[in-house]
Coordinates of C-alpha atoms and ligand atoms in Angstrom, one line a residue:
M48 CA 166.9 14.0 51.1
Y49 CA 169.1 15.9 53.7
D50 CA 169.9 14.3 57.0
V51 CA 169.6 17.6 58.9
A52 CA 167.8 20.9 58.0
I53 CA 168.7 23.8 60.3
I54 CA 166.3 26.7 60.2
G55 CA 168.0 30.0 60.9
A56 CA 171.6 31.2 60.3
G57 CA 172.2 33.1 63.5
I58 CA 174.9 32.1 66.0
T59 CA 173.0 29.0 67.2
G60 CA 172.2 27.7 63.7
T61 CA 175.7 28.3 62.3
F62 CA 177.4 26.8 65.4
I63 CA 175.2 23.7 65.2
A64 CA 175.9 23.4 61.5
R65 CA 179.6 23.6 62.0
E66 CA 179.5 21.0 64.8
L67 CA 177.4 18.6 62.8
S68 CA 179.7 19.0 59.8
R69 CA 182.3 17.0 61.7
Y70 CA 180.1 13.9 60.8
E71 CA 179.1 12.2 57.6
L72 CA 175.8 14.1 57.3
D73 CA 174.0 16.0 54.5
I74 CA 173.3 19.3 56.1
V75 CA 171.3 22.3 54.9
I76 CA 170.8 25.7 56.5
L77 CA 167.7 27.6 55.5
E78 CA 167.8 31.3 56.2
K79 CA 165.0 33.8 55.4
D80 CA 167.2 36.8 55.0
N81 CA 170.0 37.6 52.5
D82 CA 172.9 37.1 54.9
I83 CA 174.1 35.1 57.9
S84 CA 173.5 36.7 61.2
S85 CA 170.4 38.8 60.3
G86 CA 168.6 38.5 63.7
A87 CA 169.7 39.0 67.3
T88 CA 173.2 37.8 66.4
K89 CA 174.0 41.0 64.5
A90 CA 172.7 43.4 67.1
N91 CA 173.8 42.5 70.6
T92 CA 176.6 43.6 73.1
G93 CA 179.1 41.0 72.0
I94 CA 180.0 39.9 75.5
V95 CA 181.2 36.4 76.4
H96 CA 179.7 36.4 79.8
A97 CA 181.4 34.9 82.8
G98 CA 178.2 33.2 84.0
Y99 CA 177.1 34.7 87.4
D100 CA 173.8 36.2 86.1
A101 CA 171.7 33.2 85.4
K102 CA 170.0 31.4 88.3
P103 CA 171.7 28.1 89.3
N104 CA 170.3 24.9 87.8
T105 CA 168.9 26.6 84.7
K106 CA 170.0 25.8 81.2
M107 CA 171.1 29.4 80.8
A108 CA 173.6 29.0 83.7
Y109 CA 174.8 25.6 82.5
F110 CA 175.4 26.5 78.9
N111 CA 176.9 29.9 79.8
V112 CA 179.5 28.5 82.1
K113 CA 180.3 25.6 79.7
G114 CA 180.4 27.8 76.6
N115 CA 182.6 30.6 78.0
P116 CA 186.0 28.6 78.0
M117 CA 185.2 27.2 74.5
F118 CA 185.7 30.5 72.7
D119 CA 189.6 30.6 72.7
K120 CA 189.9 27.4 70.6
V121 CA 187.1 28.1 68.2
C122 CA 188.2 31.7 67.6
E123 CA 191.7 30.5 67.0
E124 CA 190.5 27.9 64.5
L125 CA 188.2 30.2 62.6
D126 CA 190.4 33.4 62.8
V127 CA 187.9 35.5 64.7
P128 CA 189.0 38.3 67.0
F129 CA 188.2 37.6 70.6
K130 CA 189.6 39.2 73.8
R131 CA 189.2 38.0 77.4
N132 CA 189.2 41.5 79.0
G133 CA 187.1 40.7 82.1
S134 CA 184.0 42.3 83.4
L135 CA 182.9 44.5 86.4
V136 CA 179.4 44.8 87.9
V137 CA 179.7 48.1 89.7
G138 CA 177.8 49.2 92.8
F139 CA 176.9 52.6 94.0
S140 CA 175.3 51.9 97.4
E141 CA 175.1 49.4 100.2
E142 CA 172.0 47.8 98.6
D143 CA 174.0 47.4 95.3
M144 CA 176.8 45.7 97.2
E145 CA 174.3 43.2 98.7
T146 CA 173.3 42.4 95.1
I147 CA 176.9 42.0 94.1
E148 CA 177.4 39.6 97.1
E149 CA 174.4 37.6 95.8
L150 CA 175.9 37.6 92.2
Y151 CA 179.2 36.4 93.6
E152 CA 177.4 33.5 95.5
R153 CA 175.4 32.7 92.4
G154 CA 178.5 32.7 90.2
V155 CA 180.3 30.4 92.6
K156 CA 177.3 28.0 92.6
N157 CA 177.3 28.1 88.8
G158 CA 181.0 27.2 88.7
V159 CA 182.4 30.5 87.5
P160 CA 186.2 30.7 88.2
K161 CA 188.3 33.5 89.6
L162 CA 185.4 35.8 90.8
E163 CA 186.3 38.5 93.2
I164 CA 184.6 41.4 95.0
I165 CA 186.9 44.4 94.8
D166 CA 186.9 47.9 96.3
R167 CA 187.1 51.3 94.7
E168 CA 190.9 51.4 94.8
K169 CA 191.3 48.2 92.9
I170 CA 188.6 49.3 90.4
K171 CA 190.5 52.5 89.8
E172 CA 193.6 50.4 88.9
L173 CA 191.5 48.6 86.3
E174 CA 189.4 51.5 85.2
P175 CA 190.9 55.0 85.8
N176 CA 187.7 56.6 84.4
I177 CA 185.2 54.8 86.6
G178 CA 182.2 56.8 87.8
K179 CA 182.8 58.9 90.9
D180 CA 180.0 57.3 92.9
V181 CA 181.1 53.7 92.3
V182 CA 182.0 52.1 95.7
G183 CA 182.8 48.4 94.8
A184 CA 182.4 45.8 92.1
L185 CA 182.2 42.1 91.2
Y186 CA 185.2 41.4 89.0
A187 CA 185.1 38.4 86.6
P188 CA 188.3 38.1 84.7
T189 CA 187.0 35.3 82.4
A190 CA 184.5 37.5 80.6
G191 CA 185.4 38.6 77.1
I192 CA 184.4 40.5 74.0
I193 CA 183.8 39.2 70.5
S194 CA 182.3 40.3 67.2
P195 CA 179.3 38.0 67.1
W196 CA 178.4 38.3 63.4
E197 CA 182.0 37.6 62.4
L198 CA 181.9 34.4 64.4
A199 CA 178.6 33.3 62.8
I200 CA 179.9 34.1 59.3
A201 CA 183.1 32.1 60.1
L202 CA 181.1 29.2 61.4
A203 CA 178.9 29.1 58.3
E204 CA 181.9 29.3 56.0
N205 CA 183.7 26.5 57.9
A206 CA 180.5 24.4 57.9
M207 CA 180.2 24.9 54.1
D208 CA 183.9 24.2 53.6
N209 CA 183.1 20.9 55.3
G210 CA 180.2 20.2 53.0
A211 CA 177.1 21.9 54.5
E212 CA 174.8 23.8 52.1
L213 CA 173.3 27.2 52.8
Y214 CA 170.2 28.7 51.2
L215 CA 169.7 32.3 51.9
N216 CA 166.5 34.1 51.0
N217 CA 164.6 30.9 51.9
E218 CA 161.9 31.7 54.5
V219 CA 160.4 28.6 55.9
K220 CA 156.7 28.8 55.3
N221 CA 155.4 25.3 56.0
I222 CA 156.6 22.0 57.4
E223 CA 154.9 18.7 56.8
T224 CA 155.6 15.3 58.4
T225 CA 156.5 12.5 56.0
D226 CA 157.3 8.8 56.6
S227 CA 161.0 9.5 56.7
G228 CA 161.1 12.9 58.3
Y229 CA 159.9 16.4 57.2
R230 CA 159.1 18.2 54.0
I231 CA 159.9 21.9 54.3
K232 CA 158.5 24.5 52.0
T233 CA 160.4 27.8 51.8
S234 CA 159.7 30.9 49.8
E235 CA 161.9 29.5 47.1
R236 CA 162.0 25.7 47.2
E237 CA 160.9 22.5 48.8
I238 CA 163.3 20.2 50.6
E239 CA 163.1 17.0 52.7
A240 CA 165.1 16.2 55.8
K241 CA 165.2 13.4 58.3
Y242 CA 165.8 15.8 61.2
V243 CA 165.0 19.5 61.7
I244 CA 166.7 21.9 64.1
N245 CA 164.7 25.0 64.7
C246 CA 167.1 27.9 65.4
A247 CA 164.8 30.7 64.2
G248 CA 165.4 33.2 67.0
V249 CA 162.3 35.3 67.7
Y250 CA 160.3 33.2 65.2
A251 CA 161.2 29.8 66.8
D252 CA 157.7 29.6 68.4
E253 CA 156.1 30.1 65.0
I254 CA 158.3 27.4 63.3
S255 CA 157.6 25.0 66.2
Q256 CA 153.8 25.6 65.6
M257 CA 154.3 24.4 62.0
V258 CA 154.7 20.9 63.4
G259 CA 151.9 21.2 65.9
D260 CA 154.1 22.1 68.9
S261 CA 152.8 25.2 70.8
S262 CA 154.7 24.4 74.0
F263 CA 156.4 27.8 74.2
K264 CA 155.9 31.4 73.1
I265 CA 158.4 34.1 72.3
T266 CA 157.9 37.8 73.2
P267 CA 160.2 40.3 71.5
R268 CA 162.0 42.6 73.9
S269 CA 164.3 45.2 72.3
G270 CA 167.5 46.9 73.4
Q271 CA 168.9 50.1 72.0
Y272 CA 172.6 51.1 71.7
Y273 CA 175.2 53.8 71.0
L274 CA 178.4 52.8 69.2
L275 CA 181.2 55.3 69.7
D276 CA 184.1 55.9 67.4
K277 CA 187.5 54.2 68.0
A278 CA 188.8 57.6 69.1
A279 CA 186.9 57.0 72.4
G280 CA 188.0 53.4 72.6
E281 CA 191.0 53.8 75.0
M282 CA 189.0 55.2 77.9
I283 CA 187.9 51.8 79.3
N284 CA 189.4 48.3 79.4
T285 CA 186.8 45.9 80.8
V286 CA 183.0 45.3 80.3
I287 CA 181.3 47.5 82.9
F288 CA 177.8 46.5 84.1
Q289 CA 175.6 48.0 86.7
C290 CA 173.6 45.8 89.1
P291 CA 171.0 43.8 87.1
R292 CA 167.4 45.1 87.0
K293 CA 164.1 43.2 86.9
F294 CA 164.6 42.6 83.1
G295 CA 168.1 41.9 82.0
K296 CA 171.6 42.9 83.0
G297 CA 171.1 46.7 82.6
V298 CA 173.1 49.2 80.7
V299 CA 176.7 48.2 79.8
V300 CA 179.7 50.3 78.8
S301 CA 182.1 48.1 77.0
P302 CA 185.0 48.1 74.5
T303 CA 184.2 46.2 71.4
A304 CA 186.4 43.5 69.8
H305 CA 187.5 46.2 67.3
G306 CA 188.3 49.0 69.7
N307 CA 185.1 51.0 69.6
I308 CA 182.9 51.6 72.7
I309 CA 179.4 50.2 72.9
V310 CA 176.8 51.6 75.3
G311 CA 173.5 50.0 76.0
P312 CA 171.1 48.2 75.9
D313 CA 167.9 49.1 77.6
N314 CA 165.1 46.5 77.7
E315 CA 161.5 47.0 76.6
V316 CA 158.7 44.8 75.2
V317 CA 158.1 45.8 71.6
P318 CA 154.9 45.3 69.6
N319 CA 156.5 43.2 66.8
K320 CA 159.5 41.0 66.1
E321 CA 161.0 43.4 63.5
A322 CA 160.9 46.5 65.8
T323 CA 164.5 47.5 65.3
E324 CA 164.0 51.3 65.2
T325 CA 165.7 53.5 67.7
T326 CA 163.9 56.1 69.8
G327 CA 165.1 59.4 71.4
Y328 CA 163.6 58.9 74.9
R329 CA 165.1 55.4 75.2
L330 CA 168.5 56.4 74.0
R331 CA 168.5 59.3 76.4
M332 CA 167.8 56.9 79.3
V333 CA 170.7 54.7 78.1
R334 CA 173.0 57.7 77.9
E335 CA 172.1 59.0 81.4
T336 CA 172.4 55.6 83.0
A337 CA 175.8 54.9 81.4
Q338 CA 177.3 58.2 82.6
K339 CA 177.0 57.0 86.2
S340 CA 179.3 54.0 85.4
V341 CA 182.1 55.9 83.6
E342 CA 183.2 59.5 83.8
G343 CA 182.9 61.6 80.7
I344 CA 181.8 59.1 78.1
P345 CA 182.2 61.2 74.9
F346 CA 178.8 60.8 73.3
N347 CA 179.7 63.4 70.8
K348 CA 181.9 60.6 69.2
N349 CA 178.8 58.5 68.6
I350 CA 178.9 57.0 65.1
T351 CA 175.7 55.1 65.0
N352 CA 172.7 53.8 67.0
F353 CA 171.0 50.4 66.6
T354 CA 168.5 48.1 68.2
G355 CA 168.6 44.4 68.8
V356 CA 165.5 42.2 69.5
R357 CA 165.7 39.5 72.2
A358 CA 163.7 36.3 72.0
E359 CA 162.1 36.2 75.5
P360 CA 160.6 32.7 76.1
D361 CA 157.6 32.3 78.4
T362 CA 159.3 29.3 80.0
G363 CA 161.9 31.6 81.6
D364 CA 164.8 29.5 80.3
F365 CA 166.3 28.3 77.0
I366 CA 164.3 25.6 75.2
I367 CA 166.7 23.0 73.9
E368 CA 164.8 19.7 73.4
E369 CA 163.3 17.3 70.9
S370 CA 159.7 18.3 70.4
K371 CA 157.3 16.1 72.4
V372 CA 154.9 15.9 69.4
A373 CA 157.4 15.8 66.5
K374 CA 160.1 13.1 66.5
G375 CA 163.5 14.3 65.2
F376 CA 162.4 17.9 65.4
I377 CA 164.6 19.8 67.8
N378 CA 163.7 23.2 69.2
V379 CA 166.5 25.6 70.1
G380 CA 164.3 28.5 71.1
G381 CA 164.2 31.3 73.6
I382 CA 167.9 31.8 73.1
K383 CA 168.2 35.2 74.7
S384 CA 171.3 36.5 76.6
P385 CA 173.6 34.7 77.4
G386 CA 172.8 32.9 74.1
L387 CA 175.9 34.1 72.3
T388 CA 178.1 32.9 75.1
S389 CA 176.2 29.6 75.4
S390 CA 176.3 28.9 71.7
P391 CA 179.4 26.6 71.5
A392 CA 178.0 24.5 74.4
I393 CA 174.5 24.4 72.9
A394 CA 175.9 23.3 69.6
E395 CA 177.9 20.4 71.3
Y396 CA 174.8 19.4 73.2
V397 CA 172.4 19.5 70.2
T398 CA 175.0 17.4 68.2
G399 CA 174.8 14.9 71.0
M400 CA 171.0 14.9 70.7
V401 CA 171.2 14.2 66.9
K402 CA 173.7 11.4 67.6
D403 CA 171.3 9.8 70.1
I404 CA 168.2 10.2 67.8
A405 CA 170.1 8.9 64.8
G406 CA 171.6 6.0 66.8
G407 CA 175.2 7.2 66.2
L408 CA 177.1 9.4 63.7
E409 CA 180.1 8.5 61.6
D410 CA 183.1 10.9 61.9
K411 CA 184.1 12.8 58.7
E412 CA 187.7 11.8 58.3
D413 CA 188.7 14.9 56.3
F414 CA 186.9 17.4 58.6
N415 CA 188.9 20.6 58.6
P416 CA 188.4 22.8 61.7
K417 CA 190.4 25.7 60.3
R418 CA 189.1 28.5 58.2
K419 CA 191.3 30.1 55.5
K420 CA 193.1 33.0 57.2
V421 CA 191.5 36.4 56.7
I422 CA 193.9 39.1 55.6
R423 CA 193.4 42.3 57.7
F424 CA 195.5 44.8 55.8
A425 CA 195.4 47.4 58.6
E426 CA 197.0 45.0 61.0
L427 CA 200.0 44.1 58.8
S428 CA 203.5 45.6 59.2
N429 CA 204.7 47.9 56.4
E430 CA 206.9 45.1 55.0
E431 CA 204.0 42.6 55.0
K432 CA 201.8 45.2 53.2
A433 CA 204.5 45.8 50.5
E434 CA 204.9 42.1 50.0
L435 CA 201.1 41.5 49.7
I436 CA 200.6 44.4 47.2
K437 CA 203.4 43.0 45.1
K438 CA 201.6 39.7 44.9
D439 CA 198.1 41.2 44.4
P440 CA 197.8 44.9 43.6
S441 CA 194.1 44.9 44.7
Y442 CA 195.5 45.1 48.3
G443 CA 197.1 48.4 47.4
R444 CA 193.7 50.1 46.7
I445 CA 192.2 51.4 49.9
I446 CA 188.4 51.5 49.6
C447 CA 187.4 52.4 53.2
R448 CA 189.7 55.1 54.5
C449 CA 188.2 55.2 58.1
E450 CA 189.0 51.5 58.7
T451 CA 191.8 51.0 56.1
V452 CA 190.1 48.3 54.2
T453 CA 191.4 47.3 50.8
E454 CA 189.8 46.2 47.6
G455 CA 191.6 42.8 48.0
E456 CA 189.9 42.2 51.3
I457 CA 186.5 43.0 49.9
I458 CA 186.9 40.7 46.9
D459 CA 188.0 37.9 49.2
C460 CA 185.0 38.3 51.5
I461 CA 182.6 38.1 48.5
N462 CA 184.2 35.0 47.1
R463 CA 184.5 32.8 50.2
N464 CA 181.8 30.3 51.1
A465 CA 178.9 32.2 52.8
G466 CA 180.3 35.3 51.1
A467 CA 178.9 38.8 51.2
T468 CA 176.2 39.8 48.7
T469 CA 175.2 43.2 50.2
V470 CA 176.9 46.4 51.3
D471 CA 176.4 45.6 55.0
G472 CA 177.5 42.0 54.3
V473 CA 180.8 43.5 53.2
K474 CA 180.8 45.8 56.3
R475 CA 180.3 42.9 58.7
R476 CA 183.0 40.9 57.1
T477 CA 185.7 43.5 56.5
R478 CA 184.7 46.6 58.5
A479 CA 184.4 48.7 55.3
G480 CA 181.8 51.3 56.3
F481 CA 182.1 50.7 60.0
G482 CA 184.1 53.8 60.7
R483 CA 183.3 57.4 61.5
C484 CA 181.7 58.2 58.1
Q485 CA 179.6 55.0 58.2
G486 CA 180.2 54.3 54.6
G487 CA 179.5 57.8 53.3
F488 CA 182.7 57.7 51.2
C489 CA 183.2 54.0 50.4
M490 CA 179.6 52.7 49.8
P491 CA 179.6 53.5 46.0
R492 CA 182.9 51.8 45.6
V493 CA 181.8 48.8 47.6
M494 CA 178.7 48.6 45.4
E495 CA 180.8 48.6 42.3
I496 CA 183.0 45.8 43.6
L497 CA 179.9 43.7 44.6
A498 CA 178.3 44.2 41.2
R499 CA 181.5 43.2 39.4
E500 CA 182.3 40.2 41.5
L501 CA 178.7 38.9 41.6
N502 CA 178.1 39.7 38.0
K503 CA 175.1 41.9 38.8
D504 CA 173.9 45.3 37.8
V505 CA 174.9 47.9 40.4
T506 CA 171.2 48.9 40.8
D507 CA 170.6 45.3 42.1
I508 CA 172.9 45.7 45.0
V509 CA 171.1 46.3 48.3
K510 CA 172.4 47.8 51.5
D511 CA 171.2 45.1 53.9
G512 CA 167.6 43.7 53.8
T513 CA 166.1 42.3 50.7
D514 CA 164.5 45.5 49.5
S515 CA 167.0 48.0 50.7
Y516 CA 167.9 49.3 47.2
I517 CA 170.3 52.2 47.0
L518 CA 170.3 53.1 43.3
T519 CA 167.4 53.2 41.0
G520 CA 169.1 54.1 37.7
E521 CA 171.3 56.6 35.9
T522 CA 170.8 60.2 37.0
K523 CA 170.4 61.3 33.4
E524 CA 168.4 58.3 32.3
I525 CA 165.7 59.0 29.7
E526 CA 162.2 58.0 30.9
N527 CA 159.5 57.6 28.2
G528 CA 161.7 59.4 25.7
E529 CA 162.0 62.5 27.9
E530 CA 164.9 63.6 30.0
Ligands
FAD1779 C1 170.0 43.6 72.8 C2 170.7 42.2 73.0 C3 171.9 42.1 73.7 C4 172.5 40.8 73.8 N1 173.8 40.7 74.4 C5 174.3 39.5 74.5 C6 175.7 39.4 75.0 O1 176.4 40.4 75.2 N2 176.2 38.2 75.2 C7 175.4 37.0 75.0 O2 175.9 36.0 75.2 N3 174.2 37.1 74.4 C8 173.7 38.3 74.2 N4 172.4 38.4 73.6 C9 171.8 37.2 73.2 C10 172.3 36.7 71.8 O3 172.4 37.8 70.9 C11 171.3 35.7 71.3 O4 171.1 34.7 72.2 C12 171.8 35.0 70.0 O5 172.2 36.0 69.0 C13 170.6 34.2 69.4 O6 171.1 33.6 68.3 P1 170.0 32.7 67.4 O7 170.8 32.1 66.3 O8 169.3 31.8 68.3 O9 169.0 33.8 66.9 P2 169.1 34.9 65.7 O10 170.4 35.5 65.7 O11 168.0 35.8 65.9 O12 169.0 34.0 64.4 C14 167.7 33.5 64.0 C15 167.7 33.4 62.5 O13 166.6 32.7 62.0 C16 166.1 33.3 60.9 N5 164.7 32.9 60.7 C17 163.7 33.3 61.4 N6 162.5 32.8 60.9 C18 162.9 32.1 59.8 C19 162.1 31.4 58.8 N7 160.8 31.3 58.9 N8 162.8 30.7 57.8 C20 164.2 30.8 57.8 N9 164.9 31.5 58.6 C21 164.3 32.2 59.7 C22 166.4 34.8 61.1 O14 166.4 35.6 59.9 C23 167.7 34.8 61.8 O15 168.8 34.9 60.9 C24 171.8 39.7 73.4 C25 170.6 39.8 72.6 C26 170.1 41.1 72.4 C27 168.9 41.2 71.6

């Protein structure tokens, strides 16, 4: 029997697993898909928000402001790129400036440090390409940017290095109450655990219903994006918002942690929780809105579009509590934005809840907070590259030319705990396939390496989701004796 079963390997599930792995606990993470970070965590803006958006005295405000300063330490420990580049909420009119004043007041009430309302001249110093109609802005220097899936992968790896187990491809189908806790049936196995932590993103309401708790409902709301090539990356420095609209923070223009530019998202209710398609009319609206914030965004350098699905709770706030009808069953639901920013603080809080429910937890004396360093070949000096290749020639073979990713890096990302098993899993861990050609050249080579390292046939390698097969067989294969 496990002490704790965590359902869902997004940023909340992996953060909680890593926090709990500081203690003498048997932990298992159950994830329905074939990789970490398959839900909202892989498709969002990647902003570590300062904390002026959420209404004071909400859980969203509390965990956002508490979570923001926690990123420096955890990213240093886990070797995840993070940059505190600040954010602007830009205004175009007097009415917008009133909203900005309100956001400032709200931020101060929430405890956000160093907020400032600045005029166009100061904005121009920060952002020379700011839109011509921008008159003023709220400046929050504590906001930052991160690669959310890299953080989730690193957290899962570190939790596993410290003893946690991970079962991918295990969709939770049913949960029964037992004398000592819960029996969980997944698509592949049955496990028992004393405590369950429900971090199932848009499906958290359905998981909660499995133990008879229907206290909240999740509505999926999607947001669509452009991702521009690194060649456009130099044109802005900070995260640039417009004034918030009825739903959400509006369209953002932001650098990414890896030097691309991300533009989006919009915000619409969608008919189902897997609605990740992109649509022309919505992307056009995103493009037209963004062009007001920044002059001359080069949309001809767009390399891909994608959609993320938010878990909108009917309670209007995060749900982070032990179920009222199921003892030891903790719901972490409705974790919409600023969920990524809040995740370190949520993990700390949930760990405290487990400690209280269990009547105390024993420290793990050999807990190691550090993840083995990741070699990023492109960032090394020529001398370091030469030294590395001498030690391991696989670092001398460039597989992804757009992002300069070597075979050595790909082999390493497959063979770590919580390692890659799919083409997009390699992409999320190493950036192979993230560049301008979007894997057009390197995908076959990545597939070969995956097949070799995982001891699989190359036709069994999928792009991302479970059934996203790429190859079906040899081109000249003989079928029924005929060519
Ligand atoms: C468009 C968009 C933009 C956003 N921008 C930001 C931002 O800039 N900054 C910020 O702070 N936040 C942002 N957010 C919010 C942030 O992305 C989320 O709060 C966060 O990713 C939620 O993480 P999670 O782990 O709770 O959910 P998820 O990442 O969705 O993970 C849930 C996991 O549970 C798994 N699962 C579901 N059902 C089952 C089952 N039955 N059995 C097993 N596993 C299951 C899923 O496969 C998934 O992997 C944004 C969200 C969206 C959608």
